[in-house]
Short mmCIF file of C-alpha atoms and ligand atoms in Angstrom, two decimals:
data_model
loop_
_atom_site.label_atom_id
_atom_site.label_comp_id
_atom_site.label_asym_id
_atom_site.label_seq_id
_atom_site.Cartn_x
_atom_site.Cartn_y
_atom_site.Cartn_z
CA UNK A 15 0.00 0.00 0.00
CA UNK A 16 1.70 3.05 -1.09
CA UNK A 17 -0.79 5.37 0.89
CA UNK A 18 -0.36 8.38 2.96
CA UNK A 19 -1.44 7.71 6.67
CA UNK A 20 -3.10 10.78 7.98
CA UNK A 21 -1.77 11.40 11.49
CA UNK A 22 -3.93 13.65 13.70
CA UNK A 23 -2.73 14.99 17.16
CA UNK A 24 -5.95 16.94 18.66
CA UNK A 25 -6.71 19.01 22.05
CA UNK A 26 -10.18 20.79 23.10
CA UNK A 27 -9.17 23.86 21.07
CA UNK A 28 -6.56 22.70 18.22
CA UNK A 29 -6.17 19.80 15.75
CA UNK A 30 -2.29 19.42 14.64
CA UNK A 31 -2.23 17.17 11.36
CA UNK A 32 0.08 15.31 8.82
CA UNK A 33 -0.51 13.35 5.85
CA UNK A 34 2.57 10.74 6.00
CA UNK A 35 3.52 9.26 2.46
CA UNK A 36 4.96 5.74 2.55
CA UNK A 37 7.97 7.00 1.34
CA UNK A 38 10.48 10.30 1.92
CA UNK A 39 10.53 11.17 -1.67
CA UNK A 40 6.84 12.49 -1.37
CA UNK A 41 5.83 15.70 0.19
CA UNK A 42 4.34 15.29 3.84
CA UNK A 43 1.59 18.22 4.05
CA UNK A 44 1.32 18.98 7.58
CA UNK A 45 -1.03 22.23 9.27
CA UNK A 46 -2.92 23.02 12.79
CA UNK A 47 -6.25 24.25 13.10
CA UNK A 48 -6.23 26.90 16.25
CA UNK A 49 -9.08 28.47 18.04
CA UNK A 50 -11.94 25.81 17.63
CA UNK A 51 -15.04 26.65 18.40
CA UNK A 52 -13.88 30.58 18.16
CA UNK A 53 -15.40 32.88 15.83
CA UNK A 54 -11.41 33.06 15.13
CA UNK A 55 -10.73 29.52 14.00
CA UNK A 56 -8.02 29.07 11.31
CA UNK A 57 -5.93 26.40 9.14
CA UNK A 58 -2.82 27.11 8.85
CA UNK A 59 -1.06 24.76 6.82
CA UNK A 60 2.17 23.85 4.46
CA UNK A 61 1.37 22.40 0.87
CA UNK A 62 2.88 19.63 -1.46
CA UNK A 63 5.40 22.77 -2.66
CA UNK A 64 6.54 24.08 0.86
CA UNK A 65 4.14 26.90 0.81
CA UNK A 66 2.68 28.21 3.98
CA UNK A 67 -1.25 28.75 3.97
CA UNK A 68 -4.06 30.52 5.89
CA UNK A 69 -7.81 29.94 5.55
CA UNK A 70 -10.31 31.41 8.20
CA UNK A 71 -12.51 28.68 9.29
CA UNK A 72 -14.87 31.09 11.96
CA UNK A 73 -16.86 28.92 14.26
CA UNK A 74 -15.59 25.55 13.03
CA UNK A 75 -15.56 22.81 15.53
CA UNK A 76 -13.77 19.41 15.65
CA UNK A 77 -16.39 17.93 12.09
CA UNK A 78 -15.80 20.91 10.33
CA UNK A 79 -12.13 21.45 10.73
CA UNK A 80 -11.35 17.84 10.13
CA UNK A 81 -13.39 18.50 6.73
CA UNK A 82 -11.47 21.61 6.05
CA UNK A 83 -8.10 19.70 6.64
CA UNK A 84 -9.26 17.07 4.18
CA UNK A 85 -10.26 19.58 1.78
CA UNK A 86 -6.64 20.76 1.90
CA UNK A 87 -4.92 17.44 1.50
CA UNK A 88 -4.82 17.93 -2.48
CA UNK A 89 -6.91 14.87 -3.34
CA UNK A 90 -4.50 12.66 -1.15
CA UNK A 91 -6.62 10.43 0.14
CA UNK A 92 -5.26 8.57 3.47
CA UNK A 93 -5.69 4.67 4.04
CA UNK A 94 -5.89 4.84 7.98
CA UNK A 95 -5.57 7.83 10.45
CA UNK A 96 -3.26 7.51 13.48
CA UNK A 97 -4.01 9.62 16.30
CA UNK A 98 -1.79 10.46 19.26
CA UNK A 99 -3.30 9.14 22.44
CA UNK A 100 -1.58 10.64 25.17
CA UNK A 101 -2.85 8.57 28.05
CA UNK A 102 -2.65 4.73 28.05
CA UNK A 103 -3.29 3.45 31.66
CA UNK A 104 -1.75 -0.02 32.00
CA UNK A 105 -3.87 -1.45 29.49
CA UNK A 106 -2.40 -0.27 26.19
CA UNK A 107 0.98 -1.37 26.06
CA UNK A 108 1.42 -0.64 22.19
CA UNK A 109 -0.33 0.58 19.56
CA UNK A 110 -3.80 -0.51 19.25
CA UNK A 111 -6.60 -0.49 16.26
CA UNK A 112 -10.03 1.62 17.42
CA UNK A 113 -13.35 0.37 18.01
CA UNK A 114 -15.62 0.91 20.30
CA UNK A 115 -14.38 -1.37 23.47
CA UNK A 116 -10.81 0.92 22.58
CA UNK A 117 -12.65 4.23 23.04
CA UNK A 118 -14.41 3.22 26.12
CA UNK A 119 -11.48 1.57 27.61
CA UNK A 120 -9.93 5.66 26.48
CA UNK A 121 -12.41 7.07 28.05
CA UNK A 122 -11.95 5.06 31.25
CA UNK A 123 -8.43 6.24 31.34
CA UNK A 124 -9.47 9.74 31.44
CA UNK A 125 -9.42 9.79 34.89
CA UNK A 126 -5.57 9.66 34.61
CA UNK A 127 -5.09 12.45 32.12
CA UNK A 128 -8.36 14.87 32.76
CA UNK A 129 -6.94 17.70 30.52
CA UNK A 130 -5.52 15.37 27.15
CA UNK A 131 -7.67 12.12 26.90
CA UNK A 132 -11.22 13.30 26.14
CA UNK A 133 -9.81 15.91 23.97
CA UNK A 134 -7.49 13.36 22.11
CA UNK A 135 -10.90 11.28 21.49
CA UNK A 136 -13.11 14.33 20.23
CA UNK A 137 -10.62 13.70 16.98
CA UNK A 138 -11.60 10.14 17.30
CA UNK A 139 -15.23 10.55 17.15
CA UNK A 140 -15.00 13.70 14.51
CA UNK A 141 -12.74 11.57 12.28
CA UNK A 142 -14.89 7.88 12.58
CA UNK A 143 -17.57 9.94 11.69
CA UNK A 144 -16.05 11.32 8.52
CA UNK A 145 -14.22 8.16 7.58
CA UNK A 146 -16.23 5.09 8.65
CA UNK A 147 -14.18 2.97 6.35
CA UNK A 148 -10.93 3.71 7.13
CA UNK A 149 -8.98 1.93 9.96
CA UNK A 150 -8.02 4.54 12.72
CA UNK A 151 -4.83 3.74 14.82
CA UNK A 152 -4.52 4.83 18.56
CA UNK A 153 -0.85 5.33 19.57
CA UNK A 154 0.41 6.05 23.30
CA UNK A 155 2.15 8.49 24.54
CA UNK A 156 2.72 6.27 27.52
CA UNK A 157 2.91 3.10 25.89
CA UNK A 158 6.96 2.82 25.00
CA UNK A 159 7.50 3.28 29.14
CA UNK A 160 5.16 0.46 29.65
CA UNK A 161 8.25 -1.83 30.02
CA UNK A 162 9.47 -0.07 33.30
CA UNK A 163 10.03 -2.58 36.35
CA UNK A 164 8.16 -2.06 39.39
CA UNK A 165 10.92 -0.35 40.91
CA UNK A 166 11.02 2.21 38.63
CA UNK A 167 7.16 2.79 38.39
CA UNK A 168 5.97 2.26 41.99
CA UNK A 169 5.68 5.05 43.95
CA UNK A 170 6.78 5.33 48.10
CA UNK A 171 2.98 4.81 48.83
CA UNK A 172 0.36 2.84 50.23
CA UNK A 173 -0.17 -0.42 48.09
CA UNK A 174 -3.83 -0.04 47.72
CA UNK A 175 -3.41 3.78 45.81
CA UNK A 176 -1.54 1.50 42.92
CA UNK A 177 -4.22 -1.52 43.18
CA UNK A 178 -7.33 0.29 43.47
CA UNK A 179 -6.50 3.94 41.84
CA UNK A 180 -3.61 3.16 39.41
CA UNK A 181 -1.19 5.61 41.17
CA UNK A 182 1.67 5.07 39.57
CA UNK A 183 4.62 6.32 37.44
CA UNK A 184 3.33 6.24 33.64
CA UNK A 185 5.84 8.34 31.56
CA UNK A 186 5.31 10.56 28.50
CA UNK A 187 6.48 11.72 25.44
CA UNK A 188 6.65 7.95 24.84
CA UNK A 189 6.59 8.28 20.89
CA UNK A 190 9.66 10.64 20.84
CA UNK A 191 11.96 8.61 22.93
CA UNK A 192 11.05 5.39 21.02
CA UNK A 193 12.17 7.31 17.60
CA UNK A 194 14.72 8.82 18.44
CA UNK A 195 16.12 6.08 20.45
CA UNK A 196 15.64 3.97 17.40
CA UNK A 197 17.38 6.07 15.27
CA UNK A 198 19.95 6.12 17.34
CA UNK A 199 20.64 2.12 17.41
CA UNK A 200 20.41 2.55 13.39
CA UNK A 201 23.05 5.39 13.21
CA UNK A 202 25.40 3.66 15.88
CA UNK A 203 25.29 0.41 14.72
CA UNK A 204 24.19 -0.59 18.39
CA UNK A 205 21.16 -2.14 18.17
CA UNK A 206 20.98 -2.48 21.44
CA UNK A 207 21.97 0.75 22.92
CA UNK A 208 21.69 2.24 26.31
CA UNK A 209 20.55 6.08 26.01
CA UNK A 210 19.62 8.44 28.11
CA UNK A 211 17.01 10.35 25.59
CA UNK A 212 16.55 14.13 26.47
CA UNK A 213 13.39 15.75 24.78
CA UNK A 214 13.70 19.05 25.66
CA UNK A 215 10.98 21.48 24.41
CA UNK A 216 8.37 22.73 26.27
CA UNK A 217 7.48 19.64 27.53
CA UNK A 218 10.87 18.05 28.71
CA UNK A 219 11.24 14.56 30.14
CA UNK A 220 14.18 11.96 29.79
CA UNK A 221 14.35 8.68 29.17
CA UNK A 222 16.70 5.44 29.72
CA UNK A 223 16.67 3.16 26.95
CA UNK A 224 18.40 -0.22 27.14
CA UNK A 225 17.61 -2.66 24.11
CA UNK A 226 14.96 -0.65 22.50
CA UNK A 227 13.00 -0.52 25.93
CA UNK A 228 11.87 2.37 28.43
CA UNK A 229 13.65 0.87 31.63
CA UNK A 230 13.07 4.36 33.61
CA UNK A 231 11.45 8.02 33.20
CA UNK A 232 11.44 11.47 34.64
CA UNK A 233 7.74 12.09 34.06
CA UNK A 234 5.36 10.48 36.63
CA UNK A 235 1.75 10.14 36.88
CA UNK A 236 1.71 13.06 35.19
CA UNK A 237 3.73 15.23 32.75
CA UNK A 238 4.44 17.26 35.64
CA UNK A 239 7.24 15.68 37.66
CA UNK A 240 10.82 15.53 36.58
CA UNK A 241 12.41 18.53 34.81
CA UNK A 242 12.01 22.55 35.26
CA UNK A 243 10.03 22.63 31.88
CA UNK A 244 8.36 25.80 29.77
CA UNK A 245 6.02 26.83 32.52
CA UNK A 246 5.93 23.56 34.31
CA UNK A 247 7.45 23.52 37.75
CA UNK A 248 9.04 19.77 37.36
CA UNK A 249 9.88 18.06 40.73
CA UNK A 250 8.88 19.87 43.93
CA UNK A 251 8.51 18.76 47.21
CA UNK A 252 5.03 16.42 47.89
CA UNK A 253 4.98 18.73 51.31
CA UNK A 254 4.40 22.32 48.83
CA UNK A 255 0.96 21.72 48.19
CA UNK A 256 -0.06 21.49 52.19
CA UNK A 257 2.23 24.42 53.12
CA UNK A 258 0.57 25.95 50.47
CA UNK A 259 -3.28 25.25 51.60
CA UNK A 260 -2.35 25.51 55.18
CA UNK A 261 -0.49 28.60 55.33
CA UNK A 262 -1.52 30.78 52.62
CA UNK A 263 -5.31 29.64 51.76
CA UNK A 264 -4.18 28.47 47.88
CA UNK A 265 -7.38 26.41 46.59
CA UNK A 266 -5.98 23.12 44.60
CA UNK A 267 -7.05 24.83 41.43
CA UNK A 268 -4.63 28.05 42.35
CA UNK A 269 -2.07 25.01 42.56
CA UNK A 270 -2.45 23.34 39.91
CA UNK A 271 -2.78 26.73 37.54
CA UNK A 272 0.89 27.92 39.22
CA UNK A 273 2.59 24.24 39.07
CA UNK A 274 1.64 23.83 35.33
CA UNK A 275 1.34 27.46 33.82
CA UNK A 276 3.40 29.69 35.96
CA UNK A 277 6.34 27.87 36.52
CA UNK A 278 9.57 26.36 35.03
CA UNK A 279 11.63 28.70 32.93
CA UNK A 280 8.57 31.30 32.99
CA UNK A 281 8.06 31.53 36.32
CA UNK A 282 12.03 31.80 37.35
CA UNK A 283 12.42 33.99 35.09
CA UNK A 284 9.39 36.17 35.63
CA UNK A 285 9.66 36.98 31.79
CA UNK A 286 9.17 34.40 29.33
CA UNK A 287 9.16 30.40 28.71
CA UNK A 288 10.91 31.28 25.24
CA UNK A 289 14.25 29.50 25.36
CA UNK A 290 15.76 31.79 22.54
CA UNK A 291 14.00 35.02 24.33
CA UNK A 292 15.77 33.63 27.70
CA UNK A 293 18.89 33.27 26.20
CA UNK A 294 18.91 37.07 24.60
CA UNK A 295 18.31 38.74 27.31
CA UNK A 296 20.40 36.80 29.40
CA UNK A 297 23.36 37.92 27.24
CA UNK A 298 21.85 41.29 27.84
CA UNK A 299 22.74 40.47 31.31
CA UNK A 300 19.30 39.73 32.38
CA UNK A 301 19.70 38.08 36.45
CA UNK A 302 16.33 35.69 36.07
CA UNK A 303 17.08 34.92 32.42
CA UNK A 304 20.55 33.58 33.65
CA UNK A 305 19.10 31.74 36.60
CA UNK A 306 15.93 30.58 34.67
CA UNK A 307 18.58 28.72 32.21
CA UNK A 308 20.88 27.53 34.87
CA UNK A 309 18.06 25.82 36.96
CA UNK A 310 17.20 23.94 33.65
CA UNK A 311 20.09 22.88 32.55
CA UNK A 312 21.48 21.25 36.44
CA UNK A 313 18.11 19.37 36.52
CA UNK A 314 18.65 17.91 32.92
CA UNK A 315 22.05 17.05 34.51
CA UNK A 316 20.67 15.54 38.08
CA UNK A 317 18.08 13.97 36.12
CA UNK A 318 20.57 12.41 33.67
CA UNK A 319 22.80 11.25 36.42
CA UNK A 320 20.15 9.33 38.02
CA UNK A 321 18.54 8.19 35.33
CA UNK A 322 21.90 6.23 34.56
CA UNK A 323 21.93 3.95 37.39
CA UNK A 324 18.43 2.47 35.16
CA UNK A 325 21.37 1.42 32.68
CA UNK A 326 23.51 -1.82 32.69
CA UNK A 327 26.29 0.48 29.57
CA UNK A 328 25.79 4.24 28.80
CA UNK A 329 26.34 4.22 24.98
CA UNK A 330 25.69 7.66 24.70
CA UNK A 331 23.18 10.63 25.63
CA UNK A 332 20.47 11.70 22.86
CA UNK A 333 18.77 15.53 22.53
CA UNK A 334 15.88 16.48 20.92
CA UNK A 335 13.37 18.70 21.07
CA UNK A 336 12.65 22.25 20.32
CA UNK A 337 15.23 23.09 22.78
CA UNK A 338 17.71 19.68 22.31
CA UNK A 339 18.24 20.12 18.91
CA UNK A 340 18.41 24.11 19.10
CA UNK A 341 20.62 25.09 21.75
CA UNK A 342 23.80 24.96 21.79
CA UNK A 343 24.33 26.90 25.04
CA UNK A 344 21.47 24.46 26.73
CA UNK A 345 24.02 21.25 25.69
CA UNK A 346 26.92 23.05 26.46
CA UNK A 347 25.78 24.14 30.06
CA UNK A 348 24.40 20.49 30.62
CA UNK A 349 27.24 18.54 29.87
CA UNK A 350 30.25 20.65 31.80
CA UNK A 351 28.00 19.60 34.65
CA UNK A 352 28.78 15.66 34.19
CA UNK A 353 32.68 15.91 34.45
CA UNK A 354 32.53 12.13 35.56
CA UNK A 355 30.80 10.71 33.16
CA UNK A 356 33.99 11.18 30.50
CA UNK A 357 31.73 13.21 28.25
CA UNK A 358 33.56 15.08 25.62
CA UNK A 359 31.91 17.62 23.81
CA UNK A 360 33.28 18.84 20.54
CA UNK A 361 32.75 22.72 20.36
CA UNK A 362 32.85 23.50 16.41
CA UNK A 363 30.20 20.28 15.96
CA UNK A 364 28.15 21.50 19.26
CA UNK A 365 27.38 24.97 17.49
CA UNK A 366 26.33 23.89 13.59
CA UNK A 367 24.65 20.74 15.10
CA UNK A 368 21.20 23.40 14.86
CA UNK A 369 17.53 23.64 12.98
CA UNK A 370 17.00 19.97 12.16
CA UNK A 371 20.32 18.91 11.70
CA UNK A 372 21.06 15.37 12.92
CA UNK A 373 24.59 14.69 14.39
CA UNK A 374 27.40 13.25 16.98
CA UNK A 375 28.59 16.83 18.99
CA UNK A 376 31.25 14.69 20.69
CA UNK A 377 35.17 14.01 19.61
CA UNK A 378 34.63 10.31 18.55
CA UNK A 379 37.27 9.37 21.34
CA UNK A 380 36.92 5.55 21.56
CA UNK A 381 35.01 3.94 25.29
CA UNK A 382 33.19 7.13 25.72
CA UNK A 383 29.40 7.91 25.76
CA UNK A 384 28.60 9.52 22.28
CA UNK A 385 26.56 12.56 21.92
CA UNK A 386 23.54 12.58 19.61
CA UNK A 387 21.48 15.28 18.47
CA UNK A 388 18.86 13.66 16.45
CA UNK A 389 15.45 15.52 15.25
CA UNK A 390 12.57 13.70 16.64
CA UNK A 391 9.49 12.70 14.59
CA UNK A 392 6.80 12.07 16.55
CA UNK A 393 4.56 11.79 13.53
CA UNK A 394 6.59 9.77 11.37
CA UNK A 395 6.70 7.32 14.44
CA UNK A 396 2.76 7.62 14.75
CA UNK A 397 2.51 6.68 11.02
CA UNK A 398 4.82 4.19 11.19
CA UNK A 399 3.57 2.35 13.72
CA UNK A 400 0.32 2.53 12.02
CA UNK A 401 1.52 0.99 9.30
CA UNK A 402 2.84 -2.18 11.21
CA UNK A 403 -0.04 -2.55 13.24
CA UNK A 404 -2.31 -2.93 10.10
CA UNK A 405 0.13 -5.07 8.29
CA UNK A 406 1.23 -2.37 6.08
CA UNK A 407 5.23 -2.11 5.24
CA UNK A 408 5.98 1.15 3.12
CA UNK A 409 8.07 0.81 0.40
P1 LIG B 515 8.96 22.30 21.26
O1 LIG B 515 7.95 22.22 22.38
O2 LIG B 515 9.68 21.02 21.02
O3 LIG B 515 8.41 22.92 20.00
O4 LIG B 515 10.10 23.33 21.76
C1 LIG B 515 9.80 24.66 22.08
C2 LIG B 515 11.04 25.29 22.74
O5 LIG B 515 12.17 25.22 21.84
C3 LIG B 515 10.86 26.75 23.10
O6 LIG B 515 11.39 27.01 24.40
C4 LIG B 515 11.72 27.45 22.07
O7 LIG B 515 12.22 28.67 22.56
C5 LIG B 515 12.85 26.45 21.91
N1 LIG B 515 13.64 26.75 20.71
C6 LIG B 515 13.26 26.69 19.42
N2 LIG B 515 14.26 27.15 18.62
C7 LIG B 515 15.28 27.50 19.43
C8 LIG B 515 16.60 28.04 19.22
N3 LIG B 515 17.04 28.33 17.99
N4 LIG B 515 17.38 28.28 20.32
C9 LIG B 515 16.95 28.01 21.55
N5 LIG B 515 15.71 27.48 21.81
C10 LIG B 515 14.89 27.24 20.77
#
């Protein structure tokens, strides 16, 4: 089947799409519609030619701007859509084909994931509805860190909140650590590799990878713990939230609105969760900037060091993300902080290794960890695994 798969990625009040062609010598047309349900909806989208388009799409909702993304597919016609699920539970371990048992088992799973999961399956419903024929694909954003042992999952806390609740350690950004981890086994010739994957972008969590498996994550129950991220606070300590109810009044919703929207790089900063604004006007000599940067970067580091004790052999350390494969300053800063690991970071390749360039930033030195940066692809995973799951092997 030489077939685009249409890969759709959709929240309450956006719808991110691709149209994957079985092959890299064909355009992939990719686009977000922004706004739903606003009198201010638009597609904004990239055609077969590399040219960037708007249309105003006032009012749309989930049906119509799935229509309007069609219409703008230039009479590709997909053979199954893939959407990005974002929370599994325990019960989807891989890739999985949707019916109606699969959106109710979704939908039980919501619980976990309050903000992503029914959103995710308003695409499902808008896009069964429009295509009843085609096969639609569910893939995981939790899925790749279902192979974490216990003692990496289980958290310090009563038995019965895992058994009866499912409070546990789940993981994210499952889909980019899997491809670029991947890619990384391909490009080293180490098909069984031990990584540490960094995605750094807004969202940042990090990953060990031994033998193509998630063995341990920095993201928890949910994408909040681990790193200082965009405007995500990352790791604090469990006793904030009663200090903060018990001394100064906060409600749970104050807390939750600071811990996910007012933190991180934003709220050290107290001026943006831009990386590239951060890094300006920290050259401009800009105190929170500076500090904003260097909390980040010694929590990647902490959060790399004890990730490794997940690995048996550290083959090397992967970046990606808007951040990972931007920054050279970010990689810099990270690695002079893990003097004992024998890193050894090769300047010139550090600084051209930028804007969707793949590379090794190290000095090739023989019996030390490598240093990857290495685009992710979160939709050309999503397709891909599409494609196996329905028995489908591009050409
Ligand atoms: P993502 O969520 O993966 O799209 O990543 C978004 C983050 O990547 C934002 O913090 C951006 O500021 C950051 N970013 C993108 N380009 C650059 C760049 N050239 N230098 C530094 N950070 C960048």
């Amino acid at each position: 089947m030489n077939d685009p798969v249409l890969v759709i990625n959709c929240g309450s009040s956006s719808i991110k799409y691709a149209l994957v062609p079985a092959t890299a010598d064909q355009p992939r047309l990719t686009g977000l519609v922004e706004r739903l349900g606003s009198g201010d909806a638009r597609l904004k989208g990239v055609d077969g030619s590399g040219d960037a388009f708007t249309r105003p799409l006032g009012g749309a909702g989930h049906v119509q701007a799935l229509e309007a993304i069609l219409e703008g597919l230039e009479g590709r016609q997909p053979f199954a859509v893939g959407h990005r699920i974002v929370h599994g539970g325990e019960r989807f371990t891989r890739a999985t084909r949707i019916d109606d048992e699969v959106v109710a088992a979704i939908e039980q799973t919501a619980a976990l994931a309050p903000l992503h999961n029914p959103a995710n399956l308003l695409g499902v419903a808008a896009t069964r509805s429009l295509f009843p024929d085609l096969p639609q694909v569910a893939v995981f954003d939790t899925a790749f860190h279902q192979s974490l042992p216990p003692r990496a999952y289980r958290y310090a806390l009563p038995e019965a909140l895992y058994r009866d609740h499912g409070i546990r350690r789940y993981g994210f950004h499952g889909t980019s650590h899997a491809c670029v981890s991947a890619r990384a086994n391909a490009l080293s010739g180490l098909p069984g590799g031990g990584w540490l994957t960094a995605h750094l972008g807004n969202g940042c969590s990090i990953t060990a990878v031994w033998q193509g498996k998630s063995l341990d994550t920095s993201m928890g129950l949910t994408p909040l713990e681990g790193l200082a991220m965009g405007t995500r606070s990352g790791d604090v300590d469990p006793g904030l939230h009663v200090h903060l109810v018990r001394q100064l009044g906060w409600s749970i919703e104050e807390i939750d609105r600071v811990l996910n929207r007012e933190s991180g790089l934003l709220g050290l900063s107290g001026l943006t969760n831009d990386m590239r604004e951060l890094e300006a006007a920290a050259a401009e000599g800009h105190a929170g900037a500076a500090l904003a940067i260097e909390v980040f970067c010694y929590r990647i580091a902490k959060s790399l060091a004890a990730l490794s004790c997940a690995l048996p052999r550290l083959d090397g350390i992967l970046f990606t993300g808007g951040i990972g494969e931007n920054s050279p300053r970010v990689r810099q800063q990270v690695i002079d902080l893990l003097p004992h690991f024998g890193l050894a970071l090769n300047p010139e390749a550090n600084l051209a290794t930028v804007r969707g360039r793949e590379g090794r930033i190290d000095t090739l030195t023989p019996n030390r960890p490598a240093l990857w940066v290495i685009p992710t692809d979160e939709e050309g995973r999503i397709a891909d695994e599409t494609r196996q799951l329905l028995g489908d092997t591009p050409r």
